[in-house]
PDB file of C-alpha atoms in Angstrom:
ATOM      1  CA  MET A1246     -23.160 -18.512 -14.992  1.00  0.00           C
ATOM      2  CA  SER A1247     -22.493 -15.624 -12.589  1.00  0.00           C
ATOM      3  CA  THR A1248     -18.829 -14.707 -11.990  1.00  0.00           C
ATOM      4  CA  ALA A1249     -19.696 -13.678  -8.411  1.00  0.00           C
ATOM      5  CA  HIS A1250     -18.797 -16.051  -5.649  1.00  0.00           C
ATOM      6  CA  THR A1251     -18.384 -16.176  -1.878  1.00  0.00           C
ATOM      7  CA  THR A1252     -15.856 -17.901   0.169  1.00  0.00           C
ATOM      8  CA  THR A1253     -17.823 -18.134   3.389  1.00  0.00           C
ATOM      9  CA  ALA A1254     -21.540 -17.825   4.318  1.00  0.00           C
ATOM     10  CA  GLY A1255     -22.554 -14.253   4.530  1.00  0.00           C
ATOM     11  CA  ALA A1256     -19.440 -12.942   2.844  1.00  0.00           C
ATOM     12  CA  ILE A1257     -19.592 -10.069   0.346  1.00  0.00           C
ATOM     13  CA  PRO A1258     -19.560 -11.492  -3.230  1.00  0.00           C
ATOM     14  CA  THR A1259     -16.481 -10.766  -5.231  1.00  0.00           C
ATOM     15  CA  THR A1260     -16.297 -10.779  -9.006  1.00  0.00           C
ATOM     16  CA  LEU A1261     -13.586 -12.661 -10.887  1.00  0.00           C
ATOM     17  CA  SER A1262     -11.960  -9.418 -12.007  1.00  0.00           C
ATOM     18  CA  THR A1263     -11.811  -8.246  -8.378  1.00  0.00           C
ATOM     19  CA  THR A1264     -10.084 -11.498  -7.371  1.00  0.00           C
ATOM     20  CA  LEU A1265      -7.670 -11.005 -10.319  1.00  0.00           C
ATOM     21  CA  VAL A1266      -6.950  -7.396  -9.312  1.00  0.00           C
ATOM     22  CA  ALA A1267      -5.923  -8.684  -5.878  1.00  0.00           C
ATOM     23  CA  ARG A1268      -3.786 -11.474  -7.170  1.00  0.00           C
ATOM     24  CA  LEU A1269      -2.073  -9.326  -9.790  1.00  0.00           C
ATOM     25  CA  ARG A1270      -1.562  -6.484  -7.198  1.00  0.00           C
ATOM     26  CA  ASP A1271       0.109  -9.012  -4.917  1.00  0.00           C
ATOM     27  CA  SER A1272       2.460 -10.284  -7.661  1.00  0.00           C
ATOM     28  CA  ILE A1273       3.446  -6.644  -8.494  1.00  0.00           C
ATOM     29  CA  MET A1274       3.904  -5.744  -4.866  1.00  0.00           C
ATOM     30  CA  ARG A1275       6.055  -8.843  -4.140  1.00  0.00           C
ATOM     31  CA  GLY A1276       8.142  -8.129  -7.254  1.00  0.00           C
ATOM     32  CA  ASP A1277       7.126 -11.328  -9.059  1.00  0.00           C
ATOM     33  CA  LEU A1278       6.188  -8.953 -11.881  1.00  0.00           C
ATOM     34  CA  LEU A1279       9.127  -6.596 -12.231  1.00  0.00           C
ATOM     35  CA  PRO A1280       8.822  -2.804 -12.650  1.00  0.00           C
ATOM     36  CA  GLY A1281       8.768  -2.022 -16.398  1.00  0.00           C
ATOM     37  CA  SER A1282       8.201  -5.624 -17.436  1.00  0.00           C
ATOM     38  CA  LYS A1283       5.752  -6.378 -20.235  1.00  0.00           C
ATOM     39  CA  LEU A1284       2.633  -8.203 -19.251  1.00  0.00           C
ATOM     40  CA  ASN A1285       1.931 -10.945 -21.748  1.00  0.00           C
ATOM     41  CA  LEU A1286      -1.838 -11.394 -21.709  1.00  0.00           C
ATOM     42  CA  ASP A1287      -1.698 -15.036 -22.974  1.00  0.00           C
ATOM     43  CA  ARG A1288       0.721 -16.029 -20.296  1.00  0.00           C
ATOM     44  CA  LEU A1289      -1.255 -14.314 -17.561  1.00  0.00           C
ATOM     45  CA  ARG A1290      -4.450 -15.826 -18.840  1.00  0.00           C
ATOM     46  CA  THR A1291      -2.946 -19.266 -18.646  1.00  0.00           C
ATOM     47  CA  ALA A1292      -1.280 -18.688 -15.261  1.00  0.00           C
ATOM     48  CA  PHE A1293      -4.468 -17.447 -13.687  1.00  0.00           C
ATOM     49  CA  GLY A1294      -6.822 -19.752 -15.549  1.00  0.00           C
ATOM     50  CA  VAL A1295      -9.111 -17.001 -16.772  1.00  0.00           C
ATOM     51  CA  SER A1296     -10.478 -15.702 -20.064  1.00  0.00           C
ATOM     52  CA  LEU A1297      -9.253 -12.479 -21.683  1.00  0.00           C
ATOM     53  CA  SER A1298     -12.228 -10.265 -20.684  1.00  0.00           C
ATOM     54  CA  PRO A1299     -11.797 -10.288 -16.817  1.00  0.00           C
ATOM     55  CA  LEU A1300      -8.048 -10.067 -17.314  1.00  0.00           C
ATOM     56  CA  ARG A1301      -8.316  -6.837 -19.323  1.00  0.00           C
ATOM     57  CA  GLU A1302     -10.795  -5.482 -16.825  1.00  0.00           C
ATOM     58  CA  ALA A1303      -8.428  -6.220 -13.973  1.00  0.00           C
ATOM     59  CA  LEU A1304      -5.470  -4.636 -15.777  1.00  0.00           C
ATOM     60  CA  CYS A1305      -7.567  -1.500 -16.460  1.00  0.00           C
ATOM     61  CA  ARG A1306      -8.387  -1.202 -12.738  1.00  0.00           C
ATOM     62  CA  LEU A1307      -4.663  -1.576 -11.859  1.00  0.00           C
ATOM     63  CA  GLU A1308      -3.891   1.054 -14.484  1.00  0.00           C
ATOM     64  CA  ASN A1309      -6.232   3.409 -12.606  1.00  0.00           C
ATOM     65  CA  ASP A1310      -4.290   2.603  -9.439  1.00  0.00           C
ATOM     66  CA  GLY A1311      -0.984   3.523 -11.116  1.00  0.00           C
ATOM     67  CA  LEU A1312       0.526   0.004 -10.870  1.00  0.00           C
ATOM     68  CA  VAL A1313       0.073  -0.906 -14.582  1.00  0.00           C
ATOM     69  CA  ALA A1314       0.627   1.280 -17.651  1.00  0.00           C
ATOM     70  CA  LEU A1315      -0.809   0.946 -21.182  1.00  0.00           C
ATOM     71  CA  ILE A1316       2.047   2.030 -23.474  1.00  0.00           C
ATOM     72  CA  ASP A1317       0.838   3.588 -26.735  1.00  0.00           C
ATOM     73  CA  GLN A1318      -1.684   0.831 -27.354  1.00  0.00           C
ATOM     74  CA  ARG A1319       1.220  -1.686 -27.560  1.00  0.00           C
ATOM     75  CA  GLY A1320       0.319  -3.521 -24.476  1.00  0.00           C
ATOM     76  CA  TYR A1321       0.441  -3.402 -20.703  1.00  0.00           C
ATOM     77  CA  ARG A1322       3.602  -3.044 -18.578  1.00  0.00           C
ATOM     78  CA  VAL A1323       4.137  -2.926 -14.917  1.00  0.00           C
ATOM     79  CA  THR A1324       4.668   0.757 -14.115  1.00  0.00           C
ATOM     80  CA  PRO A1325       8.421   1.532 -14.047  1.00  0.00           C
ATOM     81  CA  VAL A1326      10.027   3.016 -10.908  1.00  0.00           C
ATOM     82  CA  SER A1327      11.868   6.288 -10.899  1.00  0.00           C
ATOM     83  CA  ALA A1328      13.120   8.921  -8.483  1.00  0.00           C
ATOM     84  CA  SER A1329      10.760  11.475  -9.807  1.00  0.00           C
ATOM     85  CA  ASN A1330       7.712   9.265  -9.439  1.00  0.00           C
ATOM     86  CA  LEU A1331       8.737   8.410  -5.924  1.00  0.00           C
ATOM     87  CA  ALA A1332       9.190  12.058  -5.036  1.00  0.00           C
ATOM     88  CA  GLU A1333       5.652  12.743  -6.186  1.00  0.00           C
ATOM     89  CA  ILE A1334       4.218   9.835  -4.299  1.00  0.00           C
ATOM     90  CA  ILE A1335       6.009  10.978  -1.113  1.00  0.00           C
ATOM     91  CA  ARG A1336       4.709  14.536  -1.375  1.00  0.00           C
ATOM     92  CA  LEU A1337       1.172  13.478  -2.104  1.00  0.00           C
ATOM     93  CA  ARG A1338       1.196  10.965   0.752  1.00  0.00           C
ATOM     94  CA  VAL A1339       2.427  13.614   3.234  1.00  0.00           C
ATOM     95  CA  GLU A1340      -0.312  16.039   2.138  1.00  0.00           C
ATOM     96  CA  LEU A1341      -3.242  13.689   1.680  1.00  0.00           C
ATOM     97  CA  GLU A1342      -2.557  11.254   4.620  1.00  0.00           C
ATOM     98  CA  GLY A1343      -1.911  14.325   6.828  1.00  0.00           C
ATOM     99  CA  LEU A1344      -5.343  15.623   5.961  1.00  0.00           C
ATOM    100  CA  ALA A1345      -6.855  12.187   6.545  1.00  0.00           C
ATOM    101  CA  VAL A1346      -5.148  11.926   9.992  1.00  0.00           C
ATOM    102  CA  LYS A1347      -6.617  15.234  11.019  1.00  0.00           C
ATOM    103  CA  GLU A1348     -10.032  14.241   9.902  1.00  0.00           C
ATOM    104  CA  ALA A1349      -9.764  10.847  11.611  1.00  0.00           C
ATOM    105  CA  ILE A1350      -8.757  12.426  14.916  1.00  0.00           C
ATOM    106  CA  GLU A1351     -11.680  14.886  14.653  1.00  0.00           C
ATOM    107  CA  HIS A1352     -14.285  12.183  13.974  1.00  0.00           C
ATOM    108  CA  GLY A1353     -12.837   9.049  15.649  1.00  0.00           C
ATOM    109  CA  ASP A1354     -14.708   7.524  18.529  1.00  0.00           C
ATOM    110  CA  VAL A1355     -13.809   5.066  21.299  1.00  0.00           C
ATOM    111  CA  ALA A1356     -14.465   2.173  18.974  1.00  0.00           C
ATOM    112  CA  TRP A1357     -11.956   3.581  16.477  1.00  0.00           C
ATOM    113  CA  GLU A1358      -9.432   3.985  19.202  1.00  0.00           C
ATOM    114  CA  GLY A1359      -9.793   0.350  20.036  1.00  0.00           C
ATOM    115  CA  ARG A1360      -9.404  -0.699  16.420  1.00  0.00           C
ATOM    116  CA  VAL A1361      -6.249   1.379  16.023  1.00  0.00           C
ATOM    117  CA  LEU A1362      -4.722  -0.231  19.078  1.00  0.00           C
ATOM    118  CA  GLY A1363      -5.814  -3.679  17.983  1.00  0.00           C
ATOM    119  CA  SER A1364      -4.179  -3.216  14.505  1.00  0.00           C
ATOM    120  CA  LEU A1365      -1.050  -1.939  16.170  1.00  0.00           C
ATOM    121  CA  HIS A1366      -0.963  -5.022  18.472  1.00  0.00           C
ATOM    122  CA  GLN A1367      -1.478  -7.330  15.441  1.00  0.00           C
ATOM    123  CA  LEU A1368       1.365  -5.640  13.611  1.00  0.00           C
ATOM    124  CA  SER A1369       3.605  -5.931  16.571  1.00  0.00           C
ATOM    125  CA  ARG A1370       3.097  -9.567  16.763  1.00  0.00           C
ATOM    126  CA  CYS A1371       4.344 -10.139  13.159  1.00  0.00           C
ATOM    127  CA  LYS A1372       8.058 -10.892  12.802  1.00  0.00           C
ATOM    128  CA  ARG A1373      10.162  -8.293  11.036  1.00  0.00           C
ATOM    129  CA  GLY A1374      13.726  -8.438   9.662  1.00  0.00           C
ATOM    130  CA  SER A1375      15.073 -11.907   8.759  1.00  0.00           C
ATOM    131  CA  ARG A1376      11.901 -13.920   8.088  1.00  0.00           C
ATOM    132  CA  SER A1377      10.339 -16.364   5.654  1.00  0.00           C
ATOM    133  CA  ALA A1378       8.267 -15.276   2.683  1.00  0.00           C
ATOM    134  CA  ALA A1379       5.081 -16.199   4.524  1.00  0.00           C
ATOM    135  CA  GLU A1380       6.130 -14.159   7.598  1.00  0.00           C
ATOM    136  CA  GLN A1381       7.154 -11.230   5.464  1.00  0.00           C
ATOM    137  CA  GLU A1382       3.809 -11.310   3.676  1.00  0.00           C
ATOM    138  CA  ALA A1383       1.948 -11.514   7.100  1.00  0.00           C
ATOM    139  CA  TRP A1384       3.826  -8.390   8.239  1.00  0.00           C
ATOM    140  CA  GLU A1385       2.908  -6.559   4.965  1.00  0.00           C
ATOM    141  CA  ILE A1386      -0.772  -7.417   5.391  1.00  0.00           C
ATOM    142  CA  ALA A1387      -0.782  -6.224   8.973  1.00  0.00           C
ATOM    143  CA  HIS A1388       1.190  -3.127   8.099  1.00  0.00           C
ATOM    144  CA  ARG A1389      -1.300  -2.113   5.417  1.00  0.00           C
ATOM    145  CA  ALA A1390      -4.211  -2.834   7.759  1.00  0.00           C
ATOM    146  CA  PHE A1391      -2.637  -0.631  10.441  1.00  0.00           C
ATOM    147  CA  HIS A1392      -2.146   2.346   8.188  1.00  0.00           C
ATOM    148  CA  ALA A1393      -5.734   1.922   6.848  1.00  0.00           C
ATOM    149  CA  GLU A1394      -7.184   1.783  10.397  1.00  0.00           C
ATOM    150  CA  LEU A1395      -5.358   4.982  11.462  1.00  0.00           C
ATOM    151  CA  ILE A1396      -7.456   7.032   8.968  1.00  0.00           C
ATOM    152  CA  SER A1397     -10.573   4.816   8.878  1.00  0.00           C
ATOM    153  CA  ALA A1398     -12.528   7.379  10.922  1.00  0.00           C
ATOM    154  CA  CYS A1399     -11.903   9.966   8.266  1.00  0.00           C
ATOM    155  CA  GLN A1400     -15.385  10.700   6.848  1.00  0.00           C
ATOM    156  CA  MET A1401     -14.110  11.480   3.371  1.00  0.00           C
ATOM    157  CA  PRO A1402     -14.281   8.181   1.313  1.00  0.00           C
ATOM    158  CA  LEU A1403     -12.520   9.616  -1.716  1.00  0.00           C
ATOM    159  CA  LEU A1404      -9.641  10.790   0.467  1.00  0.00           C
ATOM    160  CA  ARG A1405      -9.248   7.375   2.050  1.00  0.00           C
ATOM    161  CA  GLN A1406      -9.294   5.841  -1.455  1.00  0.00           C
ATOM    162  CA  PHE A1407      -6.597   8.172  -2.710  1.00  0.00           C
ATOM    163  CA  CYS A1408      -4.532   7.375   0.357  1.00  0.00           C
ATOM    164  CA  ALA A1409      -4.830   3.627  -0.230  1.00  0.00           C
ATOM    165  CA  THR A1410      -3.733   4.006  -3.802  1.00  0.00           C
ATOM    166  CA  LEU A1411      -0.734   6.098  -2.838  1.00  0.00           C
ATOM    167  CA  HIS A1412       0.134   3.659  -0.049  1.00  0.00           C
ATOM    168  CA  ASP A1413       0.244   0.729  -2.551  1.00  0.00           C
ATOM    169  CA  GLN A1414       2.498   2.690  -4.855  1.00  0.00           C
ATOM    170  CA  SER A1415       4.775   3.693  -1.963  1.00  0.00           C
ATOM    171  CA  ASP A1416       4.884   0.135  -0.598  1.00  0.00           C
ATOM    172  CA  ARG A1417       6.148  -1.158  -4.026  1.00  0.00           C
ATOM    173  CA  TYR A1418       9.248   1.067  -3.650  1.00  0.00           C
ATOM    174  CA  ARG A1419       9.629   0.082  -0.050  1.00  0.00           C
ATOM    175  CA  ARG A1420       9.519  -3.596  -0.823  1.00  0.00           C
ATOM    176  CA  ILE A1421      12.158  -3.171  -3.585  1.00  0.00           C
ATOM    177  CA  PHE A1422      14.395  -1.429  -1.100  1.00  0.00           C
ATOM    178  CA  LEU A1423      13.912  -4.038   1.605  1.00  0.00           C
ATOM    179  CA  LYS A1424      14.966  -6.915  -0.722  1.00  0.00           C
ATOM    180  CA  LYS A1425      18.609  -5.713  -0.462  1.00  0.00           C
ATOM    181  CA  HIS A1426      18.616  -3.399   2.598  1.00  0.00           C
ATOM    182  CA  GLN A1427      17.675  -3.501   6.205  1.00  0.00           C
ATOM    183  CA  PRO A1428      15.507  -0.753   7.864  1.00  0.00           C
ATOM    184  CA  ASP A1429      17.721   1.902   9.346  1.00  0.00           C
ATOM    185  CA  ARG A1430      15.521   2.784  12.306  1.00  0.00           C
ATOM    186  CA  ASP A1431      13.019   1.498  14.862  1.00  0.00           C
ATOM    187  CA  VAL A1432       9.956   1.365  12.718  1.00  0.00           C
ATOM    188  CA  PRO A1433       7.742  -0.372  15.343  1.00  0.00           C
ATOM    189  CA  ALA A1434       8.466   2.496  17.754  1.00  0.00           C
ATOM    190  CA  GLU A1435       7.372   4.976  15.047  1.00  0.00           C
ATOM    191  CA  HIS A1436       4.112   3.018  14.578  1.00  0.00           C
ATOM    192  CA  THR A1437       3.473   2.981  18.227  1.00  0.00           C
ATOM    193  CA  ALA A1438       4.111   6.720  18.556  1.00  0.00           C
ATOM    194  CA  MET A1439       1.855   7.496  15.600  1.00  0.00           C
ATOM    195  CA  ALA A1440      -0.980   5.356  16.967  1.00  0.00           C
ATOM    196  CA  HIS A1441      -0.857   6.874  20.534  1.00  0.00           C
ATOM    197  CA  ALA A1442      -0.593  10.426  19.159  1.00  0.00           C
ATOM    198  CA  MET A1443      -3.780   9.809  17.215  1.00  0.00           C
ATOM    199  CA  ILE A1444      -5.897   8.256  19.917  1.00  0.00           C
ATOM    200  CA  GLU A1445      -4.711  10.848  22.364  1.00  0.00           C
ATOM    201  CA  ARG A1446      -5.860  13.568  19.858  1.00  0.00           C
ATOM    202  CA  ARG A1447      -2.432  15.130  19.511  1.00  0.00           C
ATOM    203  CA  THR A1448      -2.995  16.240  15.994  1.00  0.00           C
ATOM    204  CA  ARG A1449       0.275  18.197  15.531  1.00  0.00           C
ATOM    205  CA  ASP A1450       2.377  15.380  16.864  1.00  0.00           C
ATOM    206  CA  ALA A1451       0.494  12.748  14.761  1.00  0.00           C
ATOM    207  CA  THR A1452       0.958  14.653  11.504  1.00  0.00           C
ATOM    208  CA  ARG A1453       4.591  15.360  12.268  1.00  0.00           C
ATOM    209  CA  ILE A1454       5.350  11.652  13.060  1.00  0.00           C
ATOM    210  CA  LEU A1455       3.553  10.601   9.894  1.00  0.00           C
ATOM    211  CA  ARG A1456       5.460  13.096   7.755  1.00  0.00           C
ATOM    212  CA  GLU A1457       8.814  12.061   9.202  1.00  0.00           C
ATOM    213  CA  HIS A1458       7.843   8.338   8.779  1.00  0.00           C
ATOM    214  CA  ILE A1459       6.983   8.748   5.156  1.00  0.00           C
ATOM    215  CA  GLU A1460       9.809  11.172   4.185  1.00  0.00           C
ATOM    216  CA  ARG A1461      12.600   9.241   5.973  1.00  0.00           C
ATOM    217  CA  THR A1462      11.606   6.012   4.154  1.00  0.00           C
ATOM    218  CA  GLY A1463      11.451   8.024   0.887  1.00  0.00           C
ATOM    219  CA  ARG A1464      14.881   9.376   1.399  1.00  0.00           C
ATOM    220  CA  ASN A1465      16.408   5.980   1.974  1.00  0.00           C
ATOM    221  CA  ILE A1466      14.860   4.593  -1.188  1.00  0.00           C
ATOM    222  CA  GLN A1467      15.734   7.634  -3.277  1.00  0.00           C
ATOM    223  CA  ALA A1468      19.396   7.247  -2.183  1.00  0.00           C
ATOM    224  CA  VAL A1469      19.345   3.680  -3.465  1.00  0.00           C
ATOM    225  CA  LEU A1470      17.607   4.561  -6.757  1.00  0.00           C
ATOM    226  CA  ALA A1471      20.296   7.193  -7.407  1.00  0.00           C
ATOM    227  CA  VAL A1472      23.073   4.697  -7.478  1.00  0.00           C
ATOM    228  CA  GLU A1473      21.382   1.700  -9.077  1.00  0.00           C
TER     229      GLU A1473
END
């Protein structure tokens, strides 16, 4: 029996391991699986109702994304968090997303501009601050889609892939921070400024806003990590 399946007519088939990757990533990002915690394969296999083979494949893919670590052949753990790791993520995001932004501005067309504005509108309709778990997750999905759309016109697939991986790793830290702390600034205004700078082809402004957006969030999280 094939492991591929579709949820709707005409949808792209997804393998069982791909579905598992998404579910495990969500559990890590939400903090259901805590940083540094050991991943018991038998428990995960039972929880997700799968065999060992696709589970191992999914964990290997998450290891490649930096969300899971294999510790000296002793088993898998959720990648721990640290100030040094976050500093590296911040620096790489600034450099690589900055390059992707420049490429997107250069190659983006009118249709891309419309998608950027559409994703911004979708994000703005999601509730932020005090909200239910479902509302929080809806905002996170829209937030990820917005940042992905900003650089979607970049014609360098590997660069977009690297940016997506770094965004996941950065978001894990941000979610940990937001469990106990409120944002200290008008993030929606930053998103709006970033989107308009890009579609108006103001490259210098766009990269500056992006850098400040990433670095300010990073500094807030680093301050918390230093005292916890």
